[in-house]
CSV table of C-alpha atoms and ligand atoms in Angstrom, one decimal:
chain,number,residue,atom,x,y,z
A,24,MET,CA,87.8,107.4,99.2
A,25,ALA,CA,87.5,104.5,101.6
A,26,ALA,CA,84.5,105.2,103.8
A,27,GLY,CA,81.8,102.8,101.8
A,28,LYS,CA,80.7,99.7,103.4
A,29,GLY,CA,81.9,96.7,101.2
A,30,THR,CA,78.3,94.8,101.7
A,31,ARG,CA,79.0,92.5,99.1
A,32,MET,CA,82.5,91.1,100.9
A,33,LYS,CA,79.9,89.8,103.5
A,34,SER,CA,82.8,90.3,106.3
A,35,GLN,CA,83.2,92.3,109.5
A,36,ARG,CA,86.5,93.5,108.5
A,37,PRO,CA,86.4,96.9,106.5
A,38,LYS,CA,86.7,96.1,102.7
A,39,VAL,CA,89.6,98.4,101.8
A,40,LEU,CA,91.7,96.3,104.7
A,41,HIS,CA,91.0,93.0,102.8
A,42,ARG,CA,94.7,92.0,101.6
A,43,LEU,CA,95.7,91.6,98.2
A,44,GLY,CA,99.4,90.0,97.6
A,45,GLY,CA,99.3,90.5,101.3
A,46,ARG,CA,99.0,94.4,101.8
A,47,PRO,CA,95.6,95.7,102.5
A,48,LEU,CA,93.9,97.2,99.3
A,49,LEU,CA,94.0,100.6,100.7
A,50,GLN,CA,97.7,100.3,101.1
A,51,HIS,CA,98.3,99.7,97.2
A,52,VAL,CA,96.6,102.7,96.6
A,53,LEU,CA,98.4,105.0,99.3
A,54,ASP,CA,101.9,103.6,98.2
A,55,THR,CA,101.3,104.2,94.8
A,56,ALA,CA,99.7,107.7,95.4
A,57,ALA,CA,103.0,108.4,98.0
A,58,ALA,CA,104.9,107.7,94.8
A,59,LEU,CA,103.6,110.6,93.1
A,60,GLN,CA,104.9,112.9,95.9
A,61,ALA,CA,101.3,114.7,96.4
A,62,ALA,CA,101.4,117.8,98.4
A,63,ARG,CA,98.8,116.5,100.8
A,64,THR,CA,97.3,113.0,100.9
A,65,LEU,CA,93.8,112.7,102.6
A,66,VAL,CA,92.0,109.3,103.3
A,67,ILE,CA,88.2,109.4,103.7
A,68,THR,CA,87.1,107.2,106.2
A,69,GLY,CA,83.7,106.3,107.6
A,70,HIS,CA,82.5,102.4,107.6
A,71,GLY,CA,85.1,101.2,110.0
A,72,ALA,CA,87.0,104.2,110.3
A,73,GLY,CA,88.6,103.3,113.8
A,74,GLU,CA,90.0,99.8,112.1
A,75,VAL,CA,90.9,101.8,109.0
A,76,GLU,CA,92.4,104.8,110.7
A,77,ALA,CA,94.4,102.4,113.2
A,78,ALA,CA,96.0,100.6,110.0
A,79,LEU,CA,97.0,103.9,108.7
A,80,ALA,CA,98.8,105.0,111.7
A,81,GLY,CA,102.1,106.4,111.3
A,82,LEU,CA,101.5,107.6,107.7
A,83,ASP,CA,102.3,110.7,106.4
A,84,LEU,CA,98.5,111.6,105.6
A,85,GLN,CA,95.2,112.8,107.0
A,86,CYS,CA,91.9,111.1,107.8
A,87,VAL,CA,88.8,112.9,107.2
A,88,ARG,CA,85.6,111.1,108.2
A,89,GLN,CA,82.5,111.0,106.4
A,90,VAL,CA,79.3,110.0,108.6
A,91,PRO,CA,77.1,109.1,107.2
A,92,GLN,CA,77.8,108.0,103.9
A,93,LEU,CA,75.6,109.7,101.5
A,94,GLY,CA,77.6,109.1,98.2
A,95,THR,CA,80.7,110.1,96.5
A,96,GLY,CA,79.9,113.7,96.0
A,97,HIS,CA,79.1,113.9,99.9
A,98,ALA,CA,82.7,112.2,100.5
A,99,ILE,CA,84.4,115.0,98.6
A,100,GLN,CA,82.4,117.5,100.2
A,101,GLN,CA,84.0,116.4,103.7
A,102,VAL,CA,87.7,117.0,102.5
A,103,LEU,CA,87.2,120.1,100.9
A,104,PRO,CA,88.0,122.1,104.3
A,105,HIS,CA,91.2,120.2,104.6
A,106,LEU,CA,92.5,121.1,100.9
A,107,PRO,CA,94.8,124.2,100.7
A,108,GLU,CA,93.6,127.3,99.2
A,109,GLY,CA,94.4,128.4,95.7
A,110,GLU,CA,95.0,126.4,92.6
A,111,GLY,CA,96.4,123.1,91.8
A,112,THR,CA,95.6,119.2,90.9
A,113,VAL,CA,93.1,116.9,92.9
A,114,LEU,CA,93.6,113.3,92.1
A,115,ILE,CA,90.4,111.1,93.4
A,116,LEU,CA,91.4,107.3,93.9
A,117,ASN,CA,89.3,104.7,95.1
A,118,GLY,CA,90.5,102.6,98.0
A,119,ASP,CA,89.3,99.2,96.7
A,120,VAL,CA,90.8,99.9,93.2
A,121,PRO,CA,94.3,98.8,94.2
A,122,LEU,CA,96.2,97.8,91.1
A,123,ILE,CA,96.2,101.5,89.5
A,124,ARG,CA,99.7,102.3,88.0
A,125,GLU,CA,102.0,105.4,88.8
A,126,ALA,CA,102.4,106.1,85.4
A,127,THR,CA,98.7,106.3,84.5
A,128,LEU,CA,98.2,108.6,87.7
A,129,ARG,CA,100.9,110.8,86.6
A,130,ALA,CA,99.4,111.0,82.8
A,131,LEU,CA,96.0,111.8,84.3
A,132,ALA,CA,97.1,114.5,86.7
A,133,ALA,CA,99.1,115.9,83.4
A,134,ALA,CA,95.7,115.8,81.2
A,135,CYS,CA,94.3,117.8,84.2
A,136,GLY,CA,97.1,120.2,84.6
A,137,GLY,CA,95.0,122.5,86.7
A,138,ARG,CA,92.5,123.1,84.3
A,139,ALA,CA,90.7,120.6,82.4
A,140,LEU,CA,88.6,117.8,84.4
A,141,ALA,CA,90.2,114.1,83.5
A,142,LEU,CA,88.3,111.3,83.7
A,143,LEU,CA,89.9,107.7,83.8
A,144,THR,CA,88.0,105.4,81.5
A,145,VAL,CA,88.0,102.0,80.2
A,146,GLU,CA,86.1,100.0,77.9
A,147,LEU,CA,84.4,96.6,79.2
A,148,ALA,CA,82.8,94.0,77.7
A,149,ASP,CA,80.3,94.0,80.5
A,150,PRO,CA,79.9,97.2,81.9
A,151,GLY,CA,77.1,96.6,84.3
A,152,GLY,CA,76.8,98.4,87.3
A,153,TYR,CA,79.5,100.9,86.6
A,154,GLY,CA,78.9,104.8,85.4
A,155,ARG,CA,78.5,105.4,81.4
A,156,ILE,CA,80.5,107.9,79.8
A,157,VAL,CA,77.9,109.6,77.7
A,158,ARG,CA,79.1,111.6,74.5
A,159,ALA,CA,77.5,114.3,72.6
A,160,ALA,CA,77.0,113.5,68.6
A,161,GLY,CA,80.2,115.3,68.1
A,162,GLY,CA,82.2,112.8,70.4
A,163,GLY,CA,82.9,114.9,73.1
A,164,VAL,CA,82.0,114.1,76.8
A,165,ARG,CA,78.8,115.2,78.0
A,166,GLY,CA,78.5,113.5,81.2
A,167,ILE,CA,78.4,110.6,83.4
A,168,VAL,CA,75.0,108.4,84.1
A,169,GLU,CA,75.2,105.8,86.9
A,170,HIS,CA,74.2,102.5,86.2
A,171,LYS,CA,71.2,102.6,88.3
A,172,ASP,CA,69.9,106.0,86.7
A,173,ALA,CA,70.9,104.5,83.0
A,174,SER,CA,68.2,104.4,80.3
A,175,PRO,CA,68.3,100.9,78.2
A,176,ASP,CA,70.2,103.0,75.5
A,177,GLN,CA,72.7,104.5,78.2
A,178,ARG,CA,73.3,100.6,79.5
A,179,ALA,CA,74.7,99.3,76.2
A,180,ILE,CA,77.5,102.1,76.2
A,181,ARG,CA,80.8,100.1,76.9
A,182,GLU,CA,82.9,103.1,77.8
A,183,ILE,CA,82.9,103.5,81.8
A,184,TYR,CA,84.2,105.9,84.4
A,185,SER,CA,86.8,104.1,86.5
A,186,GLY,CA,86.0,106.2,89.4
A,187,ILE,CA,89.5,108.0,89.3
A,188,MET,CA,89.7,111.3,88.3
A,189,ALA,CA,91.7,114.5,88.6
A,190,ALA,CA,89.9,117.9,88.9
A,191,PRO,CA,91.2,121.5,88.9
A,192,LEU,CA,90.9,122.1,92.8
A,193,PRO,CA,88.7,125.7,92.8
A,194,ALA,CA,86.2,124.5,90.3
A,195,LEU,CA,86.2,121.3,92.0
A,196,ARG,CA,85.2,123.1,95.5
A,197,ARG,CA,82.3,124.9,93.6
A,198,TRP,CA,81.1,122.1,91.7
A,199,VAL,CA,80.9,119.6,94.7
A,200,MET,CA,78.8,122.1,97.0
A,201,ALA,CA,76.2,122.3,94.2
A,202,LEU,CA,75.7,118.6,93.9
A,203,GLN,CA,72.2,117.2,94.3
A,204,ASN,CA,71.1,113.6,95.3
A,205,ASP,CA,67.9,113.8,93.0
A,206,ASN,CA,68.7,110.4,91.9
A,207,ALA,CA,67.8,106.5,91.8
A,208,GLN,CA,69.8,106.0,95.0
A,209,ARG,CA,69.5,109.4,96.5
A,210,GLU,CA,73.2,109.8,96.9
A,211,TYR,CA,75.3,112.8,96.1
A,212,TYR,CA,77.2,111.7,92.9
A,213,LEU,CA,80.6,113.0,92.6
A,214,THR,CA,80.1,111.8,89.0
A,215,ASP,CA,77.4,114.9,88.5
A,216,ILE,CA,80.3,117.2,88.2
A,217,VAL,CA,81.2,115.9,84.7
A,218,ALA,CA,78.0,117.6,83.2
A,219,MET,CA,78.7,120.8,85.4
A,220,ALA,CA,82.0,121.1,84.1
A,221,VAL,CA,80.6,120.6,80.4
A,222,SER,CA,77.9,123.5,81.1
A,223,GLU,CA,80.7,125.9,82.0
A,224,GLY,CA,82.9,125.2,78.9
A,225,VAL,CA,85.8,123.6,81.2
A,226,PRO,CA,87.6,120.9,79.1
A,227,VAL,CA,86.4,117.3,80.2
A,228,VAL,CA,88.9,114.7,78.9
A,229,ALA,CA,88.3,110.9,79.3
A,230,GLN,CA,91.7,109.2,79.2
A,231,ALA,CA,91.5,105.6,78.4
A,232,VAL,CA,93.3,102.8,80.5
A,233,ALA,CA,94.5,99.8,78.1
A,234,ASP,CA,95.0,97.3,80.6
A,235,ASP,CA,91.5,97.0,82.6
A,236,THR,CA,93.4,95.5,85.7
A,237,GLU,CA,94.5,98.6,87.0
A,238,VAL,CA,90.8,99.9,87.3
A,239,LEU,CA,89.2,96.9,88.3
A,240,GLY,CA,87.7,97.3,91.8
A,241,VAL,CA,86.8,94.8,94.8
A,242,ASN,CA,83.5,94.4,95.8
A,243,SER,CA,83.2,90.8,96.3
A,244,PRO,CA,85.3,87.8,97.4
A,245,LEU,CA,85.1,86.4,93.9
A,246,GLN,CA,86.5,89.9,92.6
A,247,LEU,CA,89.3,90.0,95.2
A,248,ALA,CA,90.5,86.4,94.2
A,249,GLY,CA,90.4,87.4,90.6
A,250,LEU,CA,92.3,90.4,91.1
A,251,GLU,CA,94.9,88.5,93.6
A,252,ARG,CA,95.7,86.3,90.3
A,253,ARG,CA,96.3,89.4,87.8
A,254,LEU,CA,98.6,90.8,90.6
A,255,GLN,CA,100.3,87.6,91.1
A,256,LYS,CA,100.9,87.3,87.3
A,257,ARG,CA,102.4,90.5,87.3
A,258,LEU,CA,104.8,89.7,89.7
A,259,ALA,CA,105.4,86.0,88.4
A,260,GLU,CA,106.2,87.8,84.9
A,261,ALA,CA,108.5,90.5,86.6
A,262,GLN,CA,110.6,87.7,88.4
A,263,MET,CA,110.7,85.5,85.0
A,264,GLU,CA,111.9,88.5,83.2
A,265,ALA,CA,114.5,88.9,86.0
A,266,GLY,CA,115.6,85.5,85.0
A,267,VAL,CA,114.1,83.7,87.7
A,268,ARG,CA,112.3,79.9,86.6
A,269,LEU,CA,109.2,79.6,87.7
A,270,ALA,CA,107.9,75.9,87.0
A,271,ASP,CA,104.5,77.5,86.5
A,272,PRO,CA,103.8,81.4,86.9
A,273,ALA,CA,100.2,80.7,87.7
A,274,ARG,CA,101.2,78.6,90.9
A,275,PHE,CA,103.5,81.3,92.4
A,276,ASP,CA,102.4,83.7,95.1
A,277,LEU,CA,104.4,86.7,96.4
A,278,ARG,CA,103.4,88.6,99.1
A,279,GLY,CA,106.0,91.0,100.0
A,280,ALA,CA,109.5,91.6,98.5
A,281,LEU,CA,111.1,88.8,96.7
A,282,SER,CA,114.9,89.1,95.2
A,283,CYS,CA,116.9,86.5,93.5
A,284,GLY,CA,120.3,86.1,91.9
A,285,GLU,CA,121.0,84.2,88.8
A,286,ASP,CA,120.0,80.8,88.0
A,287,VAL,CA,117.1,80.5,90.6
A,288,GLU,CA,114.6,77.6,89.9
A,289,ILE,CA,111.4,77.8,91.9
A,290,ASP,CA,108.6,74.8,91.6
A,291,VAL,CA,104.9,75.0,92.1
A,292,GLY,CA,103.0,76.1,95.0
A,293,CYS,CA,105.6,78.3,96.9
A,294,VAL,CA,104.6,81.2,98.7
A,295,PHE,CA,106.9,84.2,99.7
A,296,GLU,CA,106.0,86.3,102.3
A,297,GLY,CA,107.5,89.6,103.8
A,298,THR,CA,111.4,90.4,102.6
A,299,VAL,CA,113.1,87.2,100.8
A,300,ARG,CA,116.6,87.5,99.5
A,301,VAL,CA,117.7,84.3,97.7
A,302,GLY,CA,121.2,84.2,96.2
A,303,SER,CA,122.2,82.2,93.0
A,304,ARG,CA,121.8,78.9,92.0
A,305,VAL,CA,119.3,78.5,94.1
A,306,SER,CA,116.4,75.6,93.8
A,307,VAL,CA,113.3,75.9,96.0
A,308,GLY,CA,110.9,72.8,95.8
A,309,ALA,CA,107.3,72.2,95.5
A,310,HIS,CA,105.2,73.8,98.2
A,311,CYS,CA,107.6,75.7,100.4
A,312,VAL,CA,106.5,78.7,102.7
A,313,ILE,CA,109.3,81.4,103.0
A,314,ARG,CA,108.9,84.4,104.9
A,315,ASP,CA,111.7,87.1,106.0
A,316,ALA,CA,114.5,85.2,104.8
A,317,GLU,CA,118.1,85.2,103.7
A,318,ILE,CA,119.1,82.3,101.3
A,319,GLY,CA,122.8,82.1,100.4
A,320,ASP,CA,124.2,80.8,97.1
A,321,ASP,CA,124.0,77.0,95.9
A,322,VAL,CA,121.2,76.3,98.4
A,323,VAL,CA,118.7,73.4,97.8
A,324,ILE,CA,115.4,73.8,99.5
A,325,HIS,CA,113.3,70.8,99.3
A,326,ALA,CA,109.6,70.4,98.8
A,327,PHE,CA,107.2,71.7,101.9
A,328,THR,CA,109.8,73.2,103.8
A,329,HIS,CA,108.7,76.2,105.9
A,330,ILE,CA,111.3,79.0,106.7
A,331,GLU,CA,110.7,81.9,108.6
A,332,GLY,CA,113.1,84.9,110.2
A,333,ALA,CA,116.0,82.5,109.3
A,334,ARG,CA,119.4,82.4,107.4
A,335,VAL,CA,120.7,79.5,105.1
A,336,GLY,CA,124.1,79.9,104.5
A,337,HIS,CA,125.4,78.7,101.0
A,338,GLY,CA,125.7,75.1,100.0
A,339,GLY,CA,122.9,74.7,102.4
A,340,ARG,CA,120.6,71.5,102.0
A,341,VAL,CA,117.3,72.1,103.9
A,342,GLY,CA,114.0,69.8,103.9
A,343,PRO,CA,112.0,67.9,102.3
A,344,TYR,CA,109.6,68.8,105.3
A,345,ALA,CA,111.8,71.0,107.2
A,346,ARG,CA,110.9,73.9,109.5
A,347,LEU,CA,113.2,77.0,110.2
A,348,ARG,CA,111.7,79.3,112.8
A,349,PRO,CA,113.1,82.7,113.6
A,350,GLY,CA,116.8,83.2,114.7
A,351,ALA,CA,117.7,79.9,112.8
A,352,GLU,CA,121.0,80.8,111.4
A,353,LEU,CA,122.7,78.2,109.3
A,354,GLY,CA,126.3,78.5,108.5
A,355,ALA,CA,127.9,77.6,105.0
A,356,GLU,CA,127.1,73.6,103.7
A,357,VAL,CA,124.6,72.7,106.8
A,358,HIS,CA,122.0,70.1,106.2
A,359,ILE,CA,118.8,70.1,107.6
A,360,GLY,CA,116.6,67.0,107.0
A,361,ASN,CA,113.0,65.7,107.2
A,362,PHE,CA,111.0,66.7,110.3
A,363,VAL,CA,113.5,68.6,111.6
A,364,GLU,CA,112.6,72.2,113.7
A,365,VAL,CA,115.5,74.9,114.4
A,366,LYS,CA,114.8,77.8,116.5
A,367,ASN,CA,116.8,80.6,117.6
A,368,SER,CA,119.9,78.4,116.9
A,369,THR,CA,123.2,79.0,115.0
A,370,LEU,CA,124.7,75.8,113.3
A,371,GLY,CA,128.4,76.2,112.3
A,372,ARG,CA,129.7,74.9,108.8
A,373,GLY,CA,128.9,71.7,107.9
A,374,ALA,CA,126.7,70.8,110.8
A,375,LYS,CA,124.1,68.2,109.8
A,376,ALA,CA,120.6,67.1,111.3
A,377,ASN,CA,119.0,65.0,108.9
A,378,HIS,CA,116.0,63.5,110.6
A,379,LEU,CA,113.2,64.1,113.1
A,380,ALA,CA,115.0,66.3,115.4
A,381,TYR,CA,114.3,69.7,117.4
A,382,LEU,CA,117.3,72.3,117.8
A,383,GLY,CA,115.9,75.3,120.1
A,384,ASP,CA,118.0,77.9,121.5
A,385,ALA,CA,121.1,75.9,120.8
A,386,THR,CA,124.8,77.1,119.5
A,387,VAL,CA,126.0,74.1,117.2
A,388,GLY,CA,129.6,74.0,115.9
A,389,ALA,CA,130.9,73.5,112.8
A,390,ARG,CA,130.7,69.6,111.6
A,391,VAL,CA,128.6,68.5,114.3
A,392,ASN,CA,126.2,65.5,113.5
A,393,TYR,CA,122.9,65.6,115.6
A,394,GLY,CA,121.4,62.2,115.3
A,395,ALA,CA,117.7,61.4,114.3
A,396,GLY,CA,114.9,62.0,117.3
A,397,SER,CA,117.1,64.3,119.0
A,398,ILE,CA,116.0,67.4,121.2
A,399,THR,CA,117.2,70.1,122.9
A,400,ALA,CA,114.9,70.4,126.1
A,401,ASN,CA,115.3,74.3,126.1
A,402,TYR,CA,112.3,75.2,128.3
A,403,ASP,CA,111.8,74.7,131.9
A,404,GLY,CA,108.5,75.5,131.9
A,405,ALA,CA,109.3,79.0,133.1
A,406,ASN,CA,112.6,80.2,131.4
A,407,LYS,CA,114.4,79.0,128.1
A,408,HIS,CA,118.0,78.0,128.6
A,409,ARG,CA,120.9,77.4,125.7
A,410,THR,CA,122.4,74.2,124.8
A,411,VAL,CA,125.9,74.5,123.4
A,412,ILE,CA,127.2,71.9,121.2
A,413,GLU,CA,130.8,72.5,120.4
A,414,ASP,CA,132.6,71.5,116.8
A,415,ASP,CA,133.0,68.0,115.8
A,416,VAL,CA,130.1,66.5,118.2
A,417,HIS,CA,128.3,63.6,117.5
A,418,VAL,CA,124.8,63.6,119.2
A,419,GLY,CA,123.4,59.9,118.8
A,420,SER,CA,119.8,59.3,118.0
A,421,ASN,CA,117.1,60.0,120.6
A,422,CYS,CA,119.2,62.1,122.7
A,423,VAL,CA,117.6,64.8,125.2
A,424,LEU,CA,120.2,67.6,126.0
A,425,VAL,CA,118.6,69.4,129.2
A,426,ALA,CA,119.3,72.8,128.7
A,427,PRO,CA,121.6,74.9,130.3
A,428,VAL,CA,124.1,72.5,129.1
A,429,THR,CA,127.4,72.1,127.0
A,430,ILE,CA,128.9,69.3,125.1
A,431,GLY,CA,132.2,69.6,124.6
A,432,ALA,CA,134.4,69.6,121.4
A,433,GLY,CA,134.7,66.1,119.7
A,434,ALA,CA,132.4,64.5,122.4
A,435,THR,CA,130.0,61.5,121.6
A,436,ILE,CA,126.7,61.2,123.1
A,437,ALA,CA,125.4,57.5,123.4
A,438,GLY,CA,122.1,57.1,121.9
A,439,GLY,CA,119.2,57.1,124.0
A,440,SER,CA,121.0,59.5,126.6
A,441,THR,CA,119.4,62.2,128.6
A,442,ILE,CA,122.3,64.7,129.3
A,443,ALA,CA,121.6,67.0,132.0
A,444,ARG,CA,125.3,67.9,133.1
A,445,PRO,CA,128.2,68.9,131.0
A,446,ALA,CA,129.7,66.3,128.4
A,447,PRO,CA,133.3,66.4,128.3
A,448,ALA,CA,135.1,66.9,124.9
A,449,GLY,CA,136.5,64.2,123.2
A,450,GLN,CA,134.8,61.7,125.2
A,451,LEU,CA,131.9,59.1,125.0
A,452,THR,CA,129.1,59.7,127.4
A,453,VAL,CA,126.2,57.5,128.1
A,454,ALA,CA,123.3,58.5,130.2
A,455,ARG,CA,120.8,55.6,130.0
A,456,ALA,CA,120.2,52.7,131.9
A,457,ARG,CA,122.8,49.6,131.5
A,458,GLN,CA,121.4,47.1,129.3
A,459,LEU,CA,120.2,44.1,131.0
A,460,SER,CA,119.2,40.6,130.1
A,461,VAL,CA,117.4,38.1,132.1
A,462,PRO,CA,118.4,34.4,130.9
A,463,THR,CA,115.7,32.9,133.5
A,464,TRP,CA,112.9,34.9,132.3
A,465,LYS,CA,109.7,33.0,130.7
A,466,ARG,CA,107.5,34.7,128.9
A,467,PRO,CA,103.6,34.4,130.2
A,468,ALA,CA,101.8,31.7,128.8
A,469,LYS,CA,98.0,32.5,127.9
A,470,THR,CA,95.7,30.9,130.8
A,471,LYS,CA,92.8,28.8,129.7
A,472,LYS,CA,89.3,30.2,130.1
A,473,GLY,CA,87.1,28.5,132.4
B,17,LIG,C1,81.2,104.7,91.5
B,17,LIG,C2,81.3,106.0,90.3
B,17,LIG,C3,81.1,105.3,89.1
B,17,LIG,C4,82.0,104.4,88.9
B,17,LIG,C5,82.1,103.2,89.8
B,17,LIG,C6,83.8,103.1,89.7
B,17,LIG,C7,79.9,107.5,91.7
B,17,LIG,C8,78.6,107.9,91.5
B,17,LIG,N1,80.0,106.3,90.6
B,17,LIG,O1,80.3,104.0,91.5
B,17,LIG,O2,80.7,105.8,88.2
B,17,LIG,O3,81.9,103.7,87.9
B,17,LIG,O4,82.4,103.8,91.2
B,17,LIG,O5,83.9,101.7,90.3
B,17,LIG,O6,80.9,107.9,92.2
B,17,LIG,N2,82.6,105.8,99.1
B,17,LIG,C9,83.0,106.7,100.1
B,17,LIG,N3,81.9,107.4,100.8
B,17,LIG,C10,80.3,107.2,100.1
B,17,LIG,C11,80.4,106.0,99.1
B,17,LIG,C12,81.5,105.9,98.6
B,17,LIG,O7,84.1,106.9,100.6
B,17,LIG,O8,79.6,107.7,100.5
B,17,LIG,C13,84.0,105.3,98.4
B,17,LIG,C14,83.7,104.1,98.6
B,17,LIG,O9,84.6,103.6,99.7
B,17,LIG,C15,84.6,103.4,97.6
B,17,LIG,C16,84.6,104.8,96.1
B,17,LIG,O10,84.0,105.6,97.0
B,17,LIG,O11,86.0,103.5,97.6
B,17,LIG,C17,83.4,104.2,95.1
B,17,LIG,O12,82.3,103.8,95.8
B,17,LIG,P1,81.3,102.9,95.3
B,17,LIG,O13,79.9,102.7,96.0
B,17,LIG,O14,82.0,101.5,95.1
B,17,LIG,O15,80.8,103.6,93.8
B,17,LIG,P2,79.9,102.8,92.5
B,17,LIG,O16,78.7,103.0,93.3
B,17,LIG,O17,80.5,101.6,92.4
B,18,LIG,CA1,77.4,103.1,95.5
């Protein structure tokens, strides 16, 4: 169910598309559902349906629109025509309850077994706002009463309905079509089917979940941030169980997939996005952002480094304050220092650019030393061009290499040169005005006022 408005988010974006751990809330639910290999997956859309459906394009599921949105029971009424005939178990999930686990859902579906109505419940210290599980004197479930319809006695009940259930398909059809909206919200409540099941003598199973994180919903930015921390705690613990040494699990953010070899240390405040693969004996300094990258063995990434779409070969040193952009491919033992930006460039073994430099669209050979303040002028205002710097070149400080240009192997480029033509191998090339001293020159003296 993903048709609700999410008023309390106070956002233009449909609630289920807000991100948790880098993925939309709804995507979390769908990924978990996909693991169950259901015969059919249906998503009920309504509020912001166009946007939600666009976000789901290409997935193996069917969207069913609910317009207008008259409650959770009304939402399920819309999908009934799209469900197969005959027996089966229908699992009903909430698009805004993202951290439900696969094992919990499997157990719930098993408890239903195509015959019983299985409700996922939890005990909350503060049950305000939720539907309460009402039990008979003998302990059996009698029904669910919504918070707004509950009496003071019922509001004291701490056992709540999570919004997730598994129901036998033929019975679900019958019950949902019989729902009425004579309640405080004038809505068709799906939860009213519980009393119907009880009156028909269909077994109702309340299955309690131990970890409330699994059933917490997102209704506000505060709850979204709270759930993000819980998710990050789970992810940080999984990394530490795999041997990664996090300086502080409370200051670690993973928004994708991170795999690490042995003896990896990650300092505080780092953010990993997309798919990041890290080798063994790697140290990542504080406050680095690393997205879609591959880091080799024995690499040191110093603090405040930004890496995206790049590869760092083994034994490399990067940062602090370095930026590797898409297509940066650093060979083994490459050093990239502070305020150096590398984009769409390959660097050979042992190449170094240690200070304040730019390498864009460049092919850099082994052992090249690229001086402070030097840049490749790779863009002529219309097209990008390549710079080739062959092995063992030494580029002095503050040089401009105007692409397309090639610097031959072993060449030395004098500091301050602007190189727009090929520089021959093995030679010193100087391309700057010759230094001139003027012995007769006198510094102007200050003229007296008035
Ligand atoms: C619902 C349950 C309540 C439970 C709570 C758990 C009902 C009547 N109440 O309450 O017992 O404790 O969830 O979080 O079911 N939705 C639609 N169409 C609609 C209305 C809602 O698709 O017309 C979707 C929402 O997008 C959401 C889910 O259904 O994913 C739950 O809706 P919401 O309004 O949040 O339900 P609650 O009132 O919180
Ligand atoms: Ca509601």
